[in-house]
């Protein structure tokens, strides 16, 4: 059974092969590479499930596939390797499932709609899937960074797929630059990890030294590491954590690096579903979960993560309330939900964070694919105010979308309720245990639940309910099986996947297992949830302790928190239903007046960032360029002009007049004779 | 009225002072050098004969001299070569008009 | 009593420097050549003086050779001046300045 793990690299190699096939042979294939891509991701899914089973039977796996730089000559090794443990196999299954469903959906969205350039599309999808899967099973931070960048590149390529129009290339460039800005700090963090620990390995069975373990030993006084800038190890580890967090925040679109994600909706909807909802933006938070043994050592880093997460959750949810286009609402929803995952991870709820990551991947992909189905029906018009009444015409889409929306809003018993509730519960108890920052983050997260429910049901009602507001809505374009099947699959999953971690039910009926909790708690040494829980609650490291609402006890707090978040979600949803029901909904958000303008313009963050680039960076760049041209080039040119000048003057000795030459000869001879005479003592 | 050559007295002639400087240096060196006693020839007769003998590498002169046969032959060749070279340099090419020999400034036509 | 050899050397230096002065200041090419002849003759005086000083006839014989060489050189020099005149229409050495920068 353990020998199956030798096939683990094929998980990423298969989609890479489909990339090559689509790139070179795509134009000869009937579906331009879709079948190859679907088969490859199907194969990856099967292999991922096999790896999941292997790990479940107790065989976590780590292997080094290739050594770039290593041996005795250098103090550290740069390798490519695979780490298969509970977290990575779970994520592999999620990524390959959604990739497969997106490939099938793309046949309906792209092929059936007669799009051109499809070999390029499927090639880029294949490359993306391969990179994302390789990122998930990376065993060290450098390999993770390399594939992090590669998925960013694929995101750029796919957002800019329709590059002949004006919007997509600009959005692609913005996505690339904003994430790259964060990745710069990530790169410095990777270098810092190598310089401090000599290794960037995450850990795993058979790995002697991993940097989280070394960090923990250094803080316990059992090992020594090199720190820089005169900082003591705890402070320096916080610095490293914050540097890597730069890349995480960029990729997972947290404030202030969130501005690229709404613009990324210029790409095709399957791309938005795969990359900008379920997988690529998950890469950032996955990295935090992967390195949790390192982050749990630093209370400051955790506090930053939690606060940024909570703030982003609220911030993005307020902006989603006023948008007109369906994909824009979903984009801000994505930013907001990843804020929740960050909040969970920062608040010490490792299992909660991974749980919400899983459920969010499912229901957000579902919502995007549903939106894609609606967009096909509406002939690529995304404005919700032009839709309406689609639920009679597109029942499959409607029910799938409704399932996803209920999960997003967090209504029991859909999956989003269980995961969001656990996120908020973990934050609340750790906040009550003595961290007011976490309580503030919890409050922001709770308020965001209200807005989430509101914008979700506003979206559902405007799109599917009421009377059709335009002709296209009255007579929508039909969709085929390749659109409906993924929607059905995901719709069912969004409803039921909450069972993997039913914390409140388990508290009442202990026979009901907390599957995800148990799964993540049994892992290789140093990489399991139990170890993280120890670090998070130990006073030397993160120092979180679990408090309770006074007078309620642990179970009481659990149910009170669940009840409060459910009530707030129902309140938000109910308000939206009350405002937007009926045959002819009115744009109630106009009543917000100038606040709506601010929200619609995204708090002017986009303009602010453009100003940072143009007003701040460009003058600095111009000054640097001026320095380079005037001072550096000036010095070099001065040397050359000096040489030219002296040459120009010296050559005038050659006058061509023989008498001048004779005079110079004589002069030279005289001087030589005098010099020799003086030196040799002729004149004494 | 003919014009006779005039002495050039323009400023550029100061260059010639370098020659005087060289003369000064040479005189300074020669007069302060120590030569010691001179050896003269044994007799004034037979100098020319001795020169002749040394030119042909013959060892019959009373005054010591070195053999210069090879140089004699070489200088003969050199003189001959110089003569040929001069003639070649001076030969006018066929279509060259020697402007120096034209006394009327190059006008076409006859005597008038 | 023999003339001390320094006097001959001073004489030869003087003649040499006169020739040198002529080279530096003369503009007519023929006079330039005459100055060169003077310098060669100064060298000859030097040879003969040292031949008498050392009591060896080598100096005198060699001075014969230098005379012959001077003659050869003047012959070629006159030929060159002829060509120079053909190209520059003047025997002024300051006019023939095309071999310059």
mmCIF file with all atom_site columns, C-alpha atoms in Angstrom, chain B residues 8 13 15-16 19-20 22-23 26-27 30-31 33 35-41 47 50-51 54-55 63-66 68 71-72 75 78-79 82 86 89-92 100, chain C residues 2 5-6 9-10 13-14 16-17 20-21 24-27 50-58 60-62 64-65 68-69 71-72 75-76 79-80 82-83 85-86 89:
data_model
loop_
_atom_site.group_PDB
_atom_site.id
_atom_site.type_symbol
_atom_site.label_atom_id
_atom_site.label_alt_id
_atom_site.label_comp_id
_atom_site.label_asym_id
_atom_site.label_entity_id
_atom_site.label_seq_id
_atom_site.pdbx_PDB_ins_code
_atom_site.Cartn_x
_atom_site.Cartn_y
_atom_site.Cartn_z
_atom_site.occupancy
_atom_site.B_iso_or_equiv
_atom_site.pdbx_formal_charge
_atom_site.auth_seq_id
_atom_site.auth_comp_id
_atom_site.auth_asym_id
_atom_site.auth_atom_id
_atom_site.pdbx_PDB_model_num
ATOM 1  C CA . UNK B 1 8   ? 63.501  83.968 -42.279 1.00 0.00 ? 8   UNK B CA 1
ATOM 2  C CA . UNK B 1 13  ? 62.906  80.181 -35.600 1.00 0.00 ? 13  UNK B CA 1
ATOM 3  C CA . UNK B 1 15  ? 63.199  76.356 -32.331 1.00 0.00 ? 15  UNK B CA 1
ATOM 4  C CA . UNK B 1 16  ? 66.740  76.585 -33.398 1.00 0.00 ? 16  UNK B CA 1
ATOM 5  C CA . UNK B 1 19  ? 70.344  73.136 -31.190 1.00 0.00 ? 19  UNK B CA 1
ATOM 6  C CA . UNK B 1 20  ? 72.321  75.582 -29.050 1.00 0.00 ? 20  UNK B CA 1
ATOM 7  C CA . UNK B 1 22  ? 72.313  70.541 -27.290 1.00 0.00 ? 22  UNK B CA 1
ATOM 8  C CA . UNK B 1 23  ? 75.643  72.115 -28.088 1.00 0.00 ? 23  UNK B CA 1
ATOM 9  C CA . UNK B 1 26  ? 77.667  68.228 -25.393 1.00 0.00 ? 26  UNK B CA 1
ATOM 10 C CA . UNK B 1 27  ? 80.408  70.700 -24.613 1.00 0.00 ? 27  UNK B CA 1
ATOM 11 C CA . UNK B 1 30  ? 83.162  66.613 -23.358 1.00 0.00 ? 30  UNK B CA 1
ATOM 12 C CA . UNK B 1 31  ? 85.133  69.153 -21.416 1.00 0.00 ? 31  UNK B CA 1
ATOM 13 C CA . UNK B 1 33  ? 85.271  64.015 -19.287 1.00 0.00 ? 33  UNK B CA 1
ATOM 14 C CA . UNK B 1 35  ? 90.317  60.969 -21.477 1.00 0.00 ? 35  UNK B CA 1
ATOM 15 C CA . UNK B 1 36  ? 93.700  60.151 -20.193 1.00 0.00 ? 36  UNK B CA 1
ATOM 16 C CA . UNK B 1 37  ? 96.806  60.123 -22.356 1.00 0.00 ? 37  UNK B CA 1
ATOM 17 C CA . UNK B 1 38  ? 96.496  59.782 -26.097 1.00 0.00 ? 38  UNK B CA 1
ATOM 18 C CA . UNK B 1 39  ? 98.218  57.149 -28.111 1.00 0.00 ? 39  UNK B CA 1
ATOM 19 C CA . UNK B 1 40  ? 99.262  58.431 -31.439 1.00 0.00 ? 40  UNK B CA 1
ATOM 20 C CA . UNK B 1 41  ? 100.337 56.744 -34.589 1.00 0.00 ? 41  UNK B CA 1
ATOM 21 C CA . UNK B 1 47  ? 98.795  55.725 -43.259 1.00 0.00 ? 47  UNK B CA 1
ATOM 22 C CA . UNK B 1 50  ? 97.644  50.895 -44.283 1.00 0.00 ? 50  UNK B CA 1
ATOM 23 C CA . UNK B 1 51  ? 94.144  52.131 -45.105 1.00 0.00 ? 51  UNK B CA 1
ATOM 24 C CA . UNK B 1 54  ? 92.785  47.166 -44.428 1.00 0.00 ? 54  UNK B CA 1
ATOM 25 C CA . UNK B 1 55  ? 90.214  47.757 -47.121 1.00 0.00 ? 55  UNK B CA 1
ATOM 26 C CA . UNK B 1 63  ? 99.595  50.732 -38.319 1.00 0.00 ? 63  UNK B CA 1
ATOM 27 C CA . UNK B 1 64  ? 96.916  48.489 -36.769 1.00 0.00 ? 64  UNK B CA 1
ATOM 28 C CA . UNK B 1 65  ? 93.532  48.481 -38.461 1.00 0.00 ? 65  UNK B CA 1
ATOM 29 C CA . UNK B 1 66  ? 90.678  46.068 -38.916 1.00 0.00 ? 66  UNK B CA 1
ATOM 30 C CA . UNK B 1 68  ? 86.891  46.049 -44.036 1.00 0.00 ? 68  UNK B CA 1
ATOM 31 C CA . UNK B 1 71  ? 82.031  46.627 -45.890 1.00 0.00 ? 71  UNK B CA 1
ATOM 32 C CA . UNK B 1 72  ? 83.911  47.665 -49.037 1.00 0.00 ? 72  UNK B CA 1
ATOM 33 C CA . UNK B 1 75  ? 79.253  49.973 -49.915 1.00 0.00 ? 75  UNK B CA 1
ATOM 34 C CA . UNK B 1 78  ? 74.887  50.437 -51.929 1.00 0.00 ? 78  UNK B CA 1
ATOM 35 C CA . UNK B 1 79  ? 76.288  53.156 -54.136 1.00 0.00 ? 79  UNK B CA 1
ATOM 36 C CA . UNK B 1 82  ? 71.476  54.505 -54.794 1.00 0.00 ? 82  UNK B CA 1
ATOM 37 C CA . UNK B 1 86  ? 67.751  58.106 -57.986 1.00 0.00 ? 86  UNK B CA 1
ATOM 38 C CA . UNK B 1 89  ? 62.756  58.467 -58.818 1.00 0.00 ? 89  UNK B CA 1
ATOM 39 C CA . UNK B 1 90  ? 63.674  61.079 -61.345 1.00 0.00 ? 90  UNK B CA 1
ATOM 40 C CA . UNK B 1 91  ? 62.147  59.355 -64.341 1.00 0.00 ? 91  UNK B CA 1
ATOM 41 C CA . UNK B 1 92  ? 59.063  61.058 -65.577 1.00 0.00 ? 92  UNK B CA 1
ATOM 42 C CA . UNK B 1 100 ? 58.262  72.897 -63.799 1.00 0.00 ? 100 UNK B CA 1
ATOM 43 C CA . UNK C 2 2   ? 99.274  66.698 -29.830 1.00 0.00 ? 2   UNK C CA 1
ATOM 44 C CA . UNK C 2 5   ? 91.084  65.085 -28.228 1.00 0.00 ? 5   UNK C CA 1
ATOM 45 C CA . UNK C 2 6   ? 88.436  67.219 -26.422 1.00 0.00 ? 6   UNK C CA 1
ATOM 46 C CA . UNK C 2 9   ? 85.108  66.656 -29.964 1.00 0.00 ? 9   UNK C CA 1
ATOM 47 C CA . UNK C 2 10  ? 84.023  70.229 -29.343 1.00 0.00 ? 10  UNK C CA 1
ATOM 48 C CA . UNK C 2 13  ? 79.833  68.982 -31.633 1.00 0.00 ? 13  UNK C CA 1
ATOM 49 C CA . UNK C 2 14  ? 79.812  72.497 -33.015 1.00 0.00 ? 14  UNK C CA 1
ATOM 50 C CA . UNK C 2 16  ? 76.850  68.921 -35.615 1.00 0.00 ? 16  UNK C CA 1
ATOM 51 C CA . UNK C 2 17  ? 74.832  71.585 -33.883 1.00 0.00 ? 17  UNK C CA 1
ATOM 52 C CA . UNK C 2 20  ? 71.057  70.608 -36.507 1.00 0.00 ? 20  UNK C CA 1
ATOM 53 C CA . UNK C 2 21  ? 70.204  74.292 -36.483 1.00 0.00 ? 21  UNK C CA 1
ATOM 54 C CA . UNK C 2 24  ? 65.358  72.886 -37.499 1.00 0.00 ? 24  UNK C CA 1
ATOM 55 C CA . UNK C 2 25  ? 65.084  76.234 -39.207 1.00 0.00 ? 25  UNK C CA 1
ATOM 56 C CA . UNK C 2 26  ? 65.608  75.786 -42.943 1.00 0.00 ? 26  UNK C CA 1
ATOM 57 C CA . UNK C 2 27  ? 62.528  75.661 -45.129 1.00 0.00 ? 27  UNK C CA 1
ATOM 58 C CA . UNK C 2 50  ? 89.263  59.008 -32.050 1.00 0.00 ? 50  UNK C CA 1
ATOM 59 C CA . UNK C 2 51  ? 91.227  57.054 -34.629 1.00 0.00 ? 51  UNK C CA 1
ATOM 60 C CA . UNK C 2 52  ? 94.208  59.271 -33.821 1.00 0.00 ? 52  UNK C CA 1
ATOM 61 C CA . UNK C 2 53  ? 93.459  59.010 -30.090 1.00 0.00 ? 53  UNK C CA 1
ATOM 62 C CA . UNK C 2 54  ? 93.441  55.213 -30.082 1.00 0.00 ? 54  UNK C CA 1
ATOM 63 C CA . UNK C 2 55  ? 96.216  54.840 -32.683 1.00 0.00 ? 55  UNK C CA 1
ATOM 64 C CA . UNK C 2 56  ? 94.021  52.565 -34.731 1.00 0.00 ? 56  UNK C CA 1
ATOM 65 C CA . UNK C 2 57  ? 93.084  53.243 -38.334 1.00 0.00 ? 57  UNK C CA 1
ATOM 66 C CA . UNK C 2 58  ? 89.605  51.754 -38.060 1.00 0.00 ? 58  UNK C CA 1
ATOM 67 C CA . UNK C 2 60  ? 89.581  56.624 -40.604 1.00 0.00 ? 60  UNK C CA 1
ATOM 68 C CA . UNK C 2 61  ? 88.536  53.719 -42.749 1.00 0.00 ? 61  UNK C CA 1
ATOM 69 C CA . UNK C 2 62  ? 85.050  53.886 -41.355 1.00 0.00 ? 62  UNK C CA 1
ATOM 70 C CA . UNK C 2 64  ? 85.550  56.774 -45.720 1.00 0.00 ? 64  UNK C CA 1
ATOM 71 C CA . UNK C 2 65  ? 82.580  54.492 -45.686 1.00 0.00 ? 65  UNK C CA 1
ATOM 72 C CA . UNK C 2 68  ? 80.328  57.097 -49.416 1.00 0.00 ? 68  UNK C CA 1
ATOM 73 C CA . UNK C 2 69  ? 77.076  56.530 -47.648 1.00 0.00 ? 69  UNK C CA 1
ATOM 74 C CA . UNK C 2 71  ? 76.895  60.506 -51.101 1.00 0.00 ? 71  UNK C CA 1
ATOM 75 C CA . UNK C 2 72  ? 74.430  57.710 -51.721 1.00 0.00 ? 72  UNK C CA 1
ATOM 76 C CA . UNK C 2 75  ? 71.579  61.078 -54.339 1.00 0.00 ? 75  UNK C CA 1
ATOM 77 C CA . UNK C 2 76  ? 68.435  59.426 -53.149 1.00 0.00 ? 76  UNK C CA 1
ATOM 78 C CA . UNK C 2 79  ? 65.475  62.155 -56.150 1.00 0.00 ? 79  UNK C CA 1
ATOM 79 C CA . UNK C 2 80  ? 62.955  62.416 -53.320 1.00 0.00 ? 80  UNK C CA 1
ATOM 80 C CA . UNK C 2 82  ? 62.274  65.954 -57.173 1.00 0.00 ? 82  UNK C CA 1
ATOM 81 C CA . UNK C 2 83  ? 59.219  63.808 -56.507 1.00 0.00 ? 83  UNK C CA 1
ATOM 82 C CA . UNK C 2 85  ? 58.349  69.062 -56.038 1.00 0.00 ? 85  UNK C CA 1
ATOM 83 C CA . UNK C 2 86  ? 56.244  67.220 -58.551 1.00 0.00 ? 86  UNK C CA 1
ATOM 84 C CA . UNK C 2 89  ? 54.823  72.342 -56.604 1.00 0.00 ? 89  UNK C CA 1
#
